[in-house]
Short mmCIF file of C-alpha atoms and ligand atoms in Angstrom, two decimals:
data_model
loop_
_atom_site.label_atom_id
_atom_site.label_comp_id
_atom_site.label_asym_id
_atom_site.label_seq_id
_atom_site.Cartn_x
_atom_site.Cartn_y
_atom_site.Cartn_z
CA UNK Z 1 87.81 159.89 81.18
CA UNK Z 2 86.82 158.62 84.58
CA UNK Z 3 83.29 157.97 85.64
CA UNK Z 4 84.11 157.31 89.26
CA UNK Z 5 81.28 158.42 91.50
CA UNK Z 6 81.90 161.68 93.26
CA UNK Z 7 81.06 162.56 96.80
CA UNK Z 8 77.60 164.04 97.15
CA UNK Z 9 77.36 167.33 95.36
CA UNK Z 10 74.18 169.29 95.05
CA UNK Z 11 73.60 171.74 92.28
CA UNK Z 12 71.32 174.69 91.70
CA UNK Z 13 69.81 173.02 88.81
CA UNK Z 14 66.70 172.06 87.01
CA UNK Z 15 68.57 169.36 85.22
CA UNK Z 16 65.36 168.21 83.70
CA UNK Z 17 63.65 171.61 83.82
CA UNK Z 18 61.60 170.56 86.82
CA UNK Z 19 61.90 170.54 90.57
CA UNK Z 20 65.13 169.06 91.76
CA UNK Z 21 65.15 166.24 94.23
CA UNK Z 22 65.84 167.53 97.71
CA UNK Z 23 69.51 167.80 98.61
CA UNK Z 24 71.23 164.95 100.39
CA UNK Z 25 74.57 166.58 100.99
CA UNK Z 26 77.11 164.22 102.42
CA UNK Z 27 78.42 165.08 105.81
CA UNK Z 28 80.56 168.16 105.57
CA UNK Z 29 79.18 169.21 102.20
CA UNK Z 30 77.81 172.63 101.69
CA UNK Z 31 74.83 172.01 99.50
CA UNK Z 32 72.88 174.27 97.23
CA UNK Z 33 69.20 173.69 96.63
CA UNK Z 34 67.19 174.08 93.51
CA UNK Z 35 67.00 177.80 93.89
CA UNK Z 36 70.71 178.06 94.24
CA UNK Z 37 70.47 178.87 97.92
CA UNK Z 38 73.01 177.24 100.21
CA UNK Z 39 71.23 174.80 102.50
CA UNK Z 40 71.82 171.87 104.81
CA UNK Z 41 73.55 171.56 108.14
CA UNK Z 42 76.83 172.87 106.89
CA UNK Z 43 75.61 175.72 104.77
CA UNK Z 44 77.73 178.75 105.37
CA UNK Z 45 77.81 182.32 104.28
CA UNK Z 46 80.82 181.36 102.19
CA UNK Z 47 80.90 180.57 98.53
CA UNK Z 48 78.95 177.34 98.99
CA UNK Z 49 81.01 175.45 96.46
CA UNK Z 50 83.44 172.82 97.58
CA UNK Z 51 86.54 171.98 95.70
CA UNK Z 52 85.88 168.60 94.16
CA UNK Z 53 87.63 165.47 95.28
CA UNK Z 54 90.24 164.65 92.70
CA UNK Z 55 88.73 161.35 91.65
CA UNK Z 56 88.97 161.74 87.96
CA UNK Z 57 89.59 164.09 85.16
CA UNK Z 58 87.59 165.49 82.32
CA UNK Z 59 89.22 166.33 79.03
CA UNK Z 60 92.48 164.68 79.97
CA UNK Z 61 93.77 167.48 82.20
CA UNK Z 62 94.72 166.86 85.83
CA UNK Z 63 93.51 170.41 86.52
CA UNK Z 64 90.13 169.62 85.06
CA UNK Z 65 87.07 169.63 87.24
CA UNK Z 66 84.54 166.79 87.29
CA UNK Z 67 81.19 168.43 86.90
CA UNK Z 68 78.02 167.15 88.45
CA UNK Z 69 74.43 168.24 87.97
CA UNK Z 70 73.69 168.00 91.68
CA UNK Z 71 73.83 165.11 94.07
CA UNK Z 72 74.08 162.31 91.54
CA UNK Z 73 72.19 160.00 93.90
CA UNK Z 74 69.11 162.06 93.14
CA UNK Z 75 69.22 161.33 89.42
CA UNK Z 76 66.63 158.72 88.53
CA UNK Z 77 67.08 156.55 85.48
CA UNK Z 78 64.60 154.07 84.04
CA UNK Z 79 66.06 151.40 81.75
CA UNK Z 80 63.65 149.27 79.73
CA UNK Z 81 63.87 146.37 77.28
CA UNK Z 82 66.79 144.58 78.89
CA UNK Z 83 69.37 147.29 78.28
CA UNK Z 84 72.80 145.69 78.61
CA UNK Z 85 74.58 145.27 81.96
CA UNK Z 86 77.47 147.41 80.71
CA UNK Z 87 75.10 150.39 80.78
CA UNK Z 88 73.46 149.48 84.09
CA UNK Z 89 76.89 149.20 85.73
CA UNK Z 90 78.24 152.45 84.28
CA UNK Z 91 75.16 154.42 85.32
CA UNK Z 92 75.07 152.92 88.82
CA UNK Z 93 78.79 153.70 89.20
CA UNK Z 94 77.84 157.36 88.90
CA UNK Z 95 75.63 157.00 91.94
CA UNK Z 96 72.43 157.41 89.92
CA UNK Z 97 69.29 155.51 90.97
CA UNK Z 98 68.76 153.00 88.18
CA UNK Z 99 65.57 150.97 87.78
CA UNK Z 100 65.69 148.22 85.15
CA UNK Z 101 63.00 146.22 83.37
CA UNK Z 102 63.57 143.30 81.02
CA UNK Z 103 60.62 144.22 78.78
CA UNK Z 104 58.91 147.23 77.29
CA UNK Z 105 56.19 148.57 79.62
CA UNK Z 106 52.51 148.90 78.80
CA UNK Z 107 51.56 152.52 78.05
CA UNK Z 108 49.74 153.16 81.35
CA UNK Z 109 52.58 151.70 83.42
CA UNK Z 110 55.15 153.69 81.45
CA UNK Z 111 53.12 156.90 81.91
CA UNK Z 112 53.29 156.40 85.66
CA UNK Z 113 56.94 155.34 85.83
CA UNK Z 114 58.28 158.02 83.53
CA UNK Z 115 56.73 160.87 85.56
CA UNK Z 116 59.50 160.94 88.05
CA UNK Z 117 62.66 160.09 86.09
CA UNK Z 118 65.37 162.34 84.66
CA UNK Z 119 66.52 159.87 82.06
CA UNK Z 120 64.96 156.92 80.26
CA UNK Z 121 66.79 154.22 78.31
CA UNK Z 122 64.89 152.23 75.68
CA UNK Z 123 65.42 150.02 72.63
CA UNK Z 124 63.28 149.77 69.50
CA UNK Z 125 60.01 148.68 71.12
CA UNK Z 126 59.15 151.47 73.53
CA UNK Z 127 57.21 154.23 71.82
CA UNK Z 128 57.94 157.59 73.40
CA UNK Z 129 54.96 159.45 72.00
CA UNK Z 130 53.89 163.04 72.68
CA UNK Z 131 51.46 161.73 75.32
CA UNK Z 132 54.22 159.82 77.14
CA UNK Z 133 56.69 162.70 76.88
CA UNK Z 134 54.13 165.11 78.30
CA UNK Z 135 53.70 162.81 81.30
CA UNK Z 136 57.46 162.86 81.86
CA UNK Z 137 57.69 165.87 84.14
CA UNK Z 138 61.40 165.68 84.87
CA UNK Z 139 62.78 164.00 81.77
CA UNK Z 140 65.89 165.67 80.38
CA UNK Z 141 67.50 162.97 78.29
CA UNK Z 142 66.57 159.80 76.41
CA UNK Z 143 69.02 157.04 75.54
CA UNK Z 144 68.03 154.83 72.60
CA UNK Z 145 70.19 151.75 73.15
CA UNK Z 146 69.90 150.89 69.45
CA UNK Z 147 70.33 152.59 66.06
CA UNK Z 148 66.77 153.60 65.24
CA UNK Z 149 65.21 156.66 66.89
CA UNK Z 150 61.90 156.49 65.01
CA UNK Z 151 60.21 155.18 68.17
CA UNK Z 152 60.66 158.60 69.79
CA UNK Z 153 58.60 161.67 68.87
CA UNK Z 154 61.79 163.59 68.17
CA UNK Z 155 60.07 166.84 67.30
CA UNK Z 156 58.19 166.94 70.57
CA UNK Z 157 61.22 165.85 72.60
CA UNK Z 158 63.22 168.65 70.99
CA UNK Z 159 60.57 171.25 71.71
CA UNK Z 160 60.87 170.28 75.39
CA UNK Z 161 64.67 170.44 75.27
CA UNK Z 162 64.96 166.70 75.91
CA UNK Z 163 68.20 165.41 74.41
CA UNK Z 164 68.06 162.09 72.54
CA UNK Z 165 71.12 159.88 72.08
CA UNK Z 166 71.47 156.60 70.20
CA UNK Z 167 74.20 154.22 69.16
CA UNK Z 168 74.71 154.94 65.47
CA UNK Z 169 76.82 151.95 64.46
CA UNK Z 170 77.57 149.51 67.31
CA UNK Z 171 75.26 146.82 65.91
CA UNK Z 172 75.93 147.45 62.19
CA UNK Z 173 78.31 144.52 61.85
CA UNK Z 174 75.83 142.15 63.53
CA UNK Z 175 73.11 143.13 61.05
CA UNK Z 176 75.47 142.83 58.07
CA UNK Z 177 76.56 139.34 59.16
CA UNK Z 178 72.93 138.23 59.58
CA UNK Z 179 72.14 139.41 56.05
CA UNK Z 180 75.12 137.52 54.61
CA UNK Z 181 73.86 134.37 56.32
CA UNK Z 182 70.37 134.97 54.95
CA UNK Z 183 71.64 135.41 51.39
CA UNK Z 184 73.19 131.93 51.55
CA UNK Z 185 70.20 130.41 53.35
CA UNK Z 186 67.73 131.77 50.79
CA UNK Z 187 69.87 130.81 47.84
CA UNK Z 188 69.99 127.19 49.03
CA UNK Z 189 66.39 127.08 50.38
CA UNK Z 190 67.83 126.06 53.74
CA UNK Z 191 64.83 127.27 55.74
CA UNK Z 192 62.49 124.92 53.91
CA UNK Z 193 64.92 121.97 53.98
CA UNK Z 194 65.42 122.47 57.72
CA UNK Z 195 61.65 122.56 58.35
CA UNK Z 196 61.16 119.38 56.31
CA UNK Z 197 63.89 117.52 58.17
CA UNK Z 198 62.32 118.47 61.51
CA UNK Z 199 59.11 116.91 60.24
CA UNK Z 200 60.96 113.72 59.26
CA UNK Z 201 60.86 114.53 55.52
CA UNK Z 202 63.97 113.76 53.46
CA UNK Z 203 63.87 115.95 50.33
CA UNK Z 204 67.19 116.32 48.51
CA UNK Z 205 66.80 119.15 45.98
CA UNK Z 206 69.14 121.08 43.69
CA UNK Z 207 66.57 122.75 41.43
CA UNK Z 208 66.58 126.52 41.95
CA UNK Z 209 69.42 126.30 44.48
CA UNK Z 210 72.39 128.50 43.62
CA UNK Z 211 75.83 129.63 44.71
CA UNK Z 212 75.94 133.30 45.58
CA UNK Z 213 79.25 133.84 43.78
CA UNK Z 214 78.75 136.11 40.78
CA UNK Z 215 75.20 137.10 41.80
CA UNK Z 216 74.16 140.74 42.14
CA UNK Z 217 73.28 142.15 45.55
CA UNK Z 218 71.24 145.36 45.46
CA UNK Z 219 71.55 147.39 48.66
CA UNK Z 220 68.93 150.05 49.35
CA UNK Z 221 70.42 152.50 51.86
CA UNK Z 222 74.23 152.56 51.79
CA UNK Z 223 74.84 153.82 55.31
CA UNK Z 224 76.62 152.11 58.19
CA UNK Z 225 75.00 148.72 57.62
CA UNK Z 226 74.65 148.85 53.83
CA UNK Z 227 78.29 149.76 53.25
CA UNK Z 228 79.57 147.14 55.74
CA UNK Z 229 77.45 144.54 53.98
CA UNK Z 230 78.84 145.66 50.61
CA UNK Z 231 82.38 144.75 51.68
CA UNK Z 232 81.36 141.37 53.12
CA UNK Z 233 79.30 140.47 50.02
CA UNK Z 234 82.13 141.34 47.63
CA UNK Z 235 84.50 139.19 49.65
CA UNK Z 236 82.16 136.27 48.87
CA UNK Z 237 82.29 136.98 45.16
CA UNK Z 238 79.06 138.94 44.78
CA UNK Z 239 78.62 141.98 42.56
CA UNK Z 240 77.22 144.91 44.55
CA UNK Z 241 75.07 147.79 43.39
CA UNK Z 242 73.35 150.25 45.69
CA UNK Z 243 70.70 152.95 45.75
CA UNK Z 244 70.78 155.81 48.23
CA UNK Z 245 69.22 159.28 48.32
CA UNK Z 246 72.70 160.70 48.88
CA UNK Z 247 75.59 160.37 46.43
CA UNK Z 248 78.06 158.17 48.30
CA UNK Z 249 81.53 156.78 47.74
CA UNK Z 250 81.18 153.16 46.57
CA UNK Z 251 83.37 150.74 48.53
CA UNK Z 252 85.40 148.11 46.66
CA UNK Z 253 84.00 147.68 43.16
CA UNK Z 254 80.39 148.39 44.12
CA UNK Z 255 78.42 150.90 42.06
CA UNK Z 256 75.69 153.37 42.92
CA UNK Z 257 72.79 153.09 40.47
CA UNK Z 258 70.63 155.96 39.27
CA UNK Z 259 67.28 154.87 40.62
CA UNK Z 260 65.47 152.42 42.85
CA UNK Z 261 63.88 150.85 39.78
CA UNK Z 262 67.28 150.25 38.19
CA UNK Z 263 68.41 148.47 41.36
CA UNK Z 264 65.25 146.34 41.55
CA UNK Z 265 65.54 145.29 37.91
CA UNK Z 266 69.24 144.36 38.07
CA UNK Z 267 69.52 142.55 41.43
CA UNK Z 268 69.32 138.87 42.33
CA UNK Z 269 69.05 139.83 46.00
CA UNK Z 270 67.55 143.09 47.23
CA UNK Z 271 68.27 144.12 50.82
CA UNK Z 272 66.85 147.12 52.68
CA UNK Z 273 68.90 149.28 55.06
CA UNK Z 274 67.03 152.57 55.21
CA UNK Z 275 65.65 154.31 58.31
CA UNK Z 276 61.91 154.60 58.94
CA UNK Z 277 60.89 157.96 57.51
CA UNK Z 278 57.89 159.32 55.60
CA UNK Z 279 59.83 158.61 52.38
CA UNK Z 280 60.63 155.00 53.19
CA UNK Z 281 57.14 154.10 54.40
CA UNK Z 282 55.77 151.38 52.03
CA UNK Z 283 58.83 151.88 49.84
CA UNK Z 284 58.56 148.29 48.55
CA UNK Z 285 55.01 147.51 47.46
CA UNK Z 286 53.32 145.64 44.62
CA UNK Z 287 54.79 147.84 41.88
CA UNK Z 288 58.36 147.58 43.19
CA UNK Z 289 58.11 143.82 43.76
CA UNK Z 290 56.87 143.33 40.21
CA UNK Z 291 60.01 145.07 38.95
CA UNK Z 292 62.25 142.56 40.72
CA UNK Z 293 63.67 139.69 38.65
CA UNK Z 294 61.72 136.44 38.49
CA UNK Z 295 63.06 134.17 41.27
CA UNK Z 296 64.99 136.93 43.05
CA UNK Z 297 65.03 137.41 46.82
CA UNK Z 298 64.05 140.24 49.20
CA UNK Z 299 65.63 140.85 52.60
CA UNK Z 300 64.32 143.37 55.11
CA UNK Z 301 66.19 144.01 58.37
CA UNK Z 302 65.46 147.74 58.46
CA UNK Z 303 61.97 148.65 59.68
CA UNK Z 304 58.70 146.79 59.20
CA UNK Z 305 56.87 149.72 57.65
CA UNK Z 306 59.24 149.84 54.65
CA UNK Z 307 57.68 146.76 52.97
CA UNK Z 308 53.99 146.20 52.20
CA UNK Z 309 53.57 142.74 53.74
CA UNK Z 310 50.43 141.57 51.83
CA UNK Z 311 52.16 142.44 48.53
CA UNK Z 312 55.27 140.52 49.58
CA UNK Z 313 53.21 137.49 50.62
CA UNK Z 314 51.50 137.56 47.23
CA UNK Z 315 54.81 137.76 45.33
CA UNK Z 316 56.17 134.81 47.32
CA UNK Z 317 53.09 132.64 46.92
CA UNK Z 318 52.91 133.31 43.18
CA UNK Z 319 56.55 132.25 42.80
CA UNK Z 320 57.57 135.62 41.37
CA UNK Z 321 60.05 135.93 44.23
CA UNK Z 322 62.28 132.97 45.07
CA UNK Z 323 62.19 133.76 48.77
CA UNK Z 324 62.47 136.42 51.45
CA UNK Z 325 64.06 137.02 54.84
CA UNK Z 326 62.20 139.38 57.14
CA UNK Z 327 63.46 140.48 60.56
CA UNK Z 328 61.19 143.47 61.18
CA UNK Z 329 57.42 143.83 60.99
CA UNK Z 330 54.86 146.66 60.95
CA UNK Z 331 53.43 145.26 64.20
CA UNK Z 332 55.77 143.36 66.50
CA UNK Z 333 54.73 141.58 69.70
CA UNK Z 334 55.49 143.58 72.83
CA UNK Z 335 57.57 140.85 74.46
CA UNK Z 336 59.01 137.38 74.10
CA UNK Z 337 56.40 134.66 74.33
CA UNK Z 338 53.62 136.87 72.94
CA UNK Z 339 51.74 135.70 69.86
CA UNK Z 340 53.12 136.69 66.45
CA UNK Z 341 50.95 136.77 63.37
CA UNK Z 342 51.79 137.70 59.80
CA UNK Z 343 50.63 136.95 56.28
CA UNK Z 344 54.17 135.74 55.67
CA UNK Z 345 53.76 132.68 57.89
CA UNK Z 346 53.86 129.61 55.65
CA UNK Z 347 55.15 131.41 52.55
CA UNK Z 348 57.70 129.34 50.57
CA UNK Z 349 61.42 129.80 51.30
CA UNK Z 350 60.64 132.60 53.75
CA UNK Z 351 62.85 133.18 56.78
CA UNK Z 352 61.14 135.01 59.63
CA UNK Z 353 63.18 136.26 62.60
CA UNK Z 354 62.03 138.23 65.68
CA UNK Z 355 63.91 141.53 65.12
CA UNK Z 356 67.30 140.07 66.03
CA UNK Z 357 69.49 141.94 63.53
CA UNK Z 358 71.37 143.74 66.29
CA UNK Z 359 70.93 141.08 68.94
CA UNK Z 360 74.44 139.80 69.59
CA UNK Z 361 76.44 139.89 72.81
CA UNK Z 362 79.06 142.07 71.10
CA UNK Z 363 76.61 144.64 69.80
CA UNK Z 364 74.56 144.90 72.98
CA UNK Z 365 77.64 145.30 75.14
CA UNK Z 366 79.13 148.01 72.89
CA UNK Z 367 75.81 149.85 72.70
CA UNK Z 368 75.52 149.76 76.49
CA UNK Z 369 78.93 151.38 76.89
CA UNK Z 370 78.46 153.94 74.13
CA UNK Z 371 75.00 155.20 75.06
CA UNK Z 372 75.59 155.20 78.82
CA UNK Z 373 78.73 157.32 78.33
CA UNK Z 374 76.80 159.80 76.20
CA UNK Z 375 74.11 160.01 78.90
CA UNK Z 376 76.67 160.50 81.67
CA UNK Z 377 78.49 163.23 79.75
CA UNK Z 378 75.21 165.02 79.09
CA UNK Z 379 73.94 164.76 82.67
CA UNK Z 380 77.24 165.54 84.37
CA UNK Z 381 78.97 167.88 81.89
CA UNK Z 382 76.27 169.21 79.60
CA UNK Z 383 77.96 167.71 76.51
CA UNK Z 384 75.51 167.16 73.66
CA UNK Z 385 77.99 165.53 71.26
CA UNK Z 386 76.20 162.66 69.52
CA UNK Z 387 72.68 163.91 70.30
CA UNK Z 388 70.40 163.24 67.34
CA UNK Z 389 68.08 166.18 67.98
CA UNK Z 390 70.17 168.92 69.62
CA UNK Z 391 73.06 170.92 68.21
CA UNK Z 392 76.30 169.25 69.22
CA UNK Z 393 78.04 171.44 71.77
CA UNK Z 394 80.95 170.78 74.10
CA UNK Z 395 83.53 172.84 75.94
CA UNK Z 396 86.99 171.85 76.99
CA UNK Z 397 87.23 170.99 80.69
CA UNK Z 398 86.33 173.60 83.25
CA UNK Z 399 89.25 174.69 85.42
CA UNK Z 400 89.46 172.90 88.73
CA UNK Z 401 89.07 175.86 90.97
CA UNK Z 402 86.53 177.00 93.47
CA UNK Z 403 83.59 179.08 92.42
CA UNK Z 404 83.58 178.21 88.75
CA UNK Z 405 80.37 177.02 87.11
CA UNK Z 406 79.06 175.85 83.76
CA UNK Z 407 75.85 177.28 82.37
CA UNK Z 408 73.94 175.01 79.97
CA UNK Z 409 71.10 176.80 78.24
CA UNK Z 410 68.73 175.17 75.74
CA UNK Z 411 66.64 177.83 74.07
CA UNK Z 412 64.47 178.70 71.08
CA UNK Z 413 66.54 179.62 68.07
CA UNK Z 414 65.36 183.20 67.51
CA UNK Z 415 67.28 186.45 67.05
CA UNK Z 416 68.52 188.38 70.08
CA UNK Z 417 69.13 185.53 72.53
CA UNK Z 418 72.91 185.78 72.65
CA UNK Z 419 72.74 189.52 73.34
CA UNK Z 420 70.39 188.86 76.25
CA UNK Z 421 72.71 186.20 77.70
CA UNK Z 422 75.74 188.42 77.17
CA UNK Z 423 73.99 191.16 79.16
CA UNK Z 424 73.24 188.75 82.01
CA UNK Z 425 76.85 187.56 82.09
CA UNK Z 426 78.33 191.00 81.40
CA UNK Z 427 79.87 191.61 84.82
CA UNK Z 428 81.24 188.05 85.16
CA UNK Z 429 84.39 186.37 83.97
CA UNK Z 430 83.26 184.10 81.12
CA UNK Z 431 86.18 181.72 80.60
CA UNK Z 432 84.75 180.23 77.46
CA UNK Z 433 81.45 179.94 75.67
CA UNK Z 434 80.08 178.04 72.69
CA UNK Z 435 76.70 177.93 71.12
CA UNK Z 436 75.13 176.27 68.12
CA UNK Z 437 71.69 175.85 66.64
CA UNK Z 438 69.74 173.13 64.88
CA UNK Z 439 66.42 174.12 63.36
CA UNK Z 440 64.16 175.65 65.98
CA UNK Z 441 66.44 174.90 68.91
CA UNK Z 442 69.83 176.19 70.08
CA UNK Z 443 72.18 175.22 72.89
CA UNK Z 444 74.71 177.37 74.67
CA UNK Z 445 77.41 176.35 77.14
CA UNK Z 446 79.42 178.91 79.08
CA UNK Z 447 82.03 178.44 81.82
CA UNK Z 448 82.08 181.26 84.33
CA UNK Z 449 84.65 181.72 87.11
CA UNK Z 450 84.71 183.63 90.40
CA UNK Z 451 81.01 183.59 91.12
CA UNK Z 452 79.46 183.68 94.57
CA UNK Z 453 76.36 181.61 95.45
CA UNK Z 454 74.28 184.77 95.30
CA UNK Z 455 75.60 185.51 91.82
CA UNK Z 456 74.92 181.93 90.73
CA UNK Z 457 71.39 182.25 91.96
CA UNK Z 458 71.03 185.53 90.09
CA UNK Z 459 72.45 184.11 86.83
CA UNK Z 460 70.26 181.04 87.12
CA UNK Z 461 67.09 183.04 87.76
CA UNK Z 462 67.72 185.61 85.03
CA UNK Z 463 68.63 183.03 82.39
CA UNK Z 464 65.58 180.91 83.27
CA UNK Z 465 63.37 183.96 83.02
CA UNK Z 466 64.42 184.75 79.45
CA UNK Z 467 61.42 184.29 77.14
CA UNK Z 468 63.42 181.89 74.97
CA UNK Z 469 64.30 179.54 77.85
CA UNK Z 470 63.59 175.84 77.34
CA UNK Z 471 66.00 174.30 79.86
CA UNK Z 472 68.58 176.03 82.05
CA UNK Z 473 71.09 174.04 84.05
CA UNK Z 474 74.06 175.08 86.11
CA UNK Z 475 76.79 172.52 86.74
CA UNK Z 476 79.69 172.76 89.17
N1 NAD R 501 66.99 144.63 62.39
C1 NAD R 501 67.67 145.22 63.32
O1 NAD R 501 67.83 144.73 64.42
C2 NAD R 501 68.30 146.54 63.02
C3 NAD R 501 69.53 146.85 63.61
C4 NAD R 501 70.10 148.07 63.32
C5 NAD R 501 69.46 148.96 62.48
N2 NAD R 501 68.26 148.65 61.95
C6 NAD R 501 67.57 149.57 61.02
O2 NAD R 501 68.42 149.78 59.91
C7 NAD R 501 68.36 151.13 59.54
C8 NAD R 501 69.62 151.51 58.80
O3 NAD R 501 70.72 151.50 59.67
P1 NAD R 501 72.11 152.22 59.32
O4 NAD R 501 72.90 152.21 60.56
O5 NAD R 501 72.71 151.64 58.12
O6 NAD R 501 71.58 153.68 59.05
P2 NAD R 501 72.38 154.85 58.33
O7 NAD R 501 71.70 156.10 58.73
O8 NAD R 501 73.83 154.72 58.55
O9 NAD R 501 72.10 154.60 56.78
C9 NAD R 501 70.84 154.75 56.19
C10 NAD R 501 71.05 155.10 54.74
O10 NAD R 501 69.77 155.14 54.11
C11 NAD R 501 69.76 156.23 53.22
N3 NAD R 501 68.39 156.62 52.95
C12 NAD R 501 67.55 157.33 53.74
N4 NAD R 501 66.36 157.47 53.13
C13 NAD R 501 66.45 156.83 51.95
C14 NAD R 501 65.56 156.63 50.87
N5 NAD R 501 64.30 157.11 50.91
N6 NAD R 501 65.99 155.96 49.79
C15 NAD R 501 67.26 155.48 49.73
N7 NAD R 501 68.16 155.64 50.72
C16 NAD R 501 67.75 156.30 51.82
C17 NAD R 501 70.57 157.30 53.93
O11 NAD R 501 71.03 158.29 53.04
C18 NAD R 501 71.68 156.48 54.54
O12 NAD R 501 72.81 156.39 53.70
C19 NAD R 501 68.18 151.85 60.88
O13 NAD R 501 67.55 153.11 60.70
C20 NAD R 501 67.31 150.92 61.66
O14 NAD R 501 65.96 151.26 61.47
C21 NAD R 501 67.67 147.45 62.19
O1 3PG R 502 67.41 150.17 65.73
C1 3PG R 502 68.10 149.20 66.00
O2 3PG R 502 69.28 149.29 66.40
C2 3PG R 502 67.54 147.83 65.80
O3 3PG R 502 66.24 147.87 65.34
C3 3PG R 502 67.69 146.94 66.99
O4 3PG R 502 66.75 147.27 67.97
P1 3PG R 502 66.70 146.48 69.37
O5 3PG R 502 67.77 147.06 70.24
O6 3PG R 502 65.35 146.73 69.91
O7 3PG R 502 67.00 145.03 69.07
#
């Protein structure tokens, strides 16, 4: 797969279901404006579609055509929260306009900035609420350069046909390694000893300090991170049990237990690796903490809302828990250097970290590559593989010949749509077509050959006018 930038290419397209930036056809290009009408100095009465420069291939075939939404230089991308250079470079190499910010933006600034962009890239801090999404007039795709997507109003994004991509496992190993370190640190009270030494206090203690060998680790949420952690913990001699809503294959000699309570009662260390959902909100409160063994430890590197912080502080101060490591908080400061407050500050044997579970060079670099590639494939080819909120649809490469187009149609999932589209395409040569649905939304891709600019314009207009239309794009 090559992501080499193409020569300017302008598409009849509402890539983000909104007005298209005005064409900037390179010299010699025949360009097609938003309405599909050939325009620009070199517009001719001819087909209006230039054979692409053979700069790369799609789908591994030398006869494959590189598709573009329209002049890629008109695509505007906003990257927030210090998204990795690997992503910035890959997106710029496409010719897109990329604006980067090291921090999350305040709501009013984001509302203004997001108005004009086709794609936004965020991490866990930026909240893309209904209000923000409604301000985003041209937005067609969101890249979450992290695992969690709870910071995006997914339902609203979906209703607007905005695709959302994330990186499902590129930082899993980093989180699992952090948790292994924390298990050892907590078990040996290293946080407290370190603090004392920095204050000039020599306090050599062995009481209540343990090896982790032979101890039981209870993992809540046995997904990418939980299962990776399971393998690492067993290799250090721990026994592993886990609780998950889904029945899952236990790795190594780990065992799935029947209930959350069983896990809490049997574990020396309890670690949370669930997503933020309605079900996991306040999952560990006073009742659950009281079920944990006397002197056991709690680790949370999932989401801050999963643990009731005042209850945890109480359990630590009373000595019921032997310690805790917390990486995520219900309210996190917006940026580095901002004030952090929590009832956990000063609790005994309590490790507090600023949401750094996935913050390693390796993870950030891999995430940058993975998410930027998903964004490029969606913008340039219409591919929704890996989208968390759209049905996953792809077609093999379009043939590299003149006058062939790809129709990408995001629509409401109601009866009768395919018949309507079939009628619109009836007199054309549909090379291939695929469609799938997910809940209230469906996505169709169709490659059509031998179409004139007038026919493209007609297809585009008629598809857009269907009552079920959410987003219609045509790619060349
Ligand atoms: N601290 C960090 O920097 C950091 C980094 C990466 C991920 N995370 C957080 O960790 C979470 C987990 O990541 P992952 O990649 O392992 O996710 P995952 O989707 O691979 O696994 C989550 C698991 O939790 C289970 N689950 C869901 N609801 C549950 C419930 N109510 N009770 C029990 N199990 C439940 C799922 O079935 C799944 O097996 C992410 O959603 C993210 O919020 C934090
Ligand atoms: O969801 C995630 O992947 C983690 O919470 C990490 O988020 P971050 O990219 O904001 O560090």
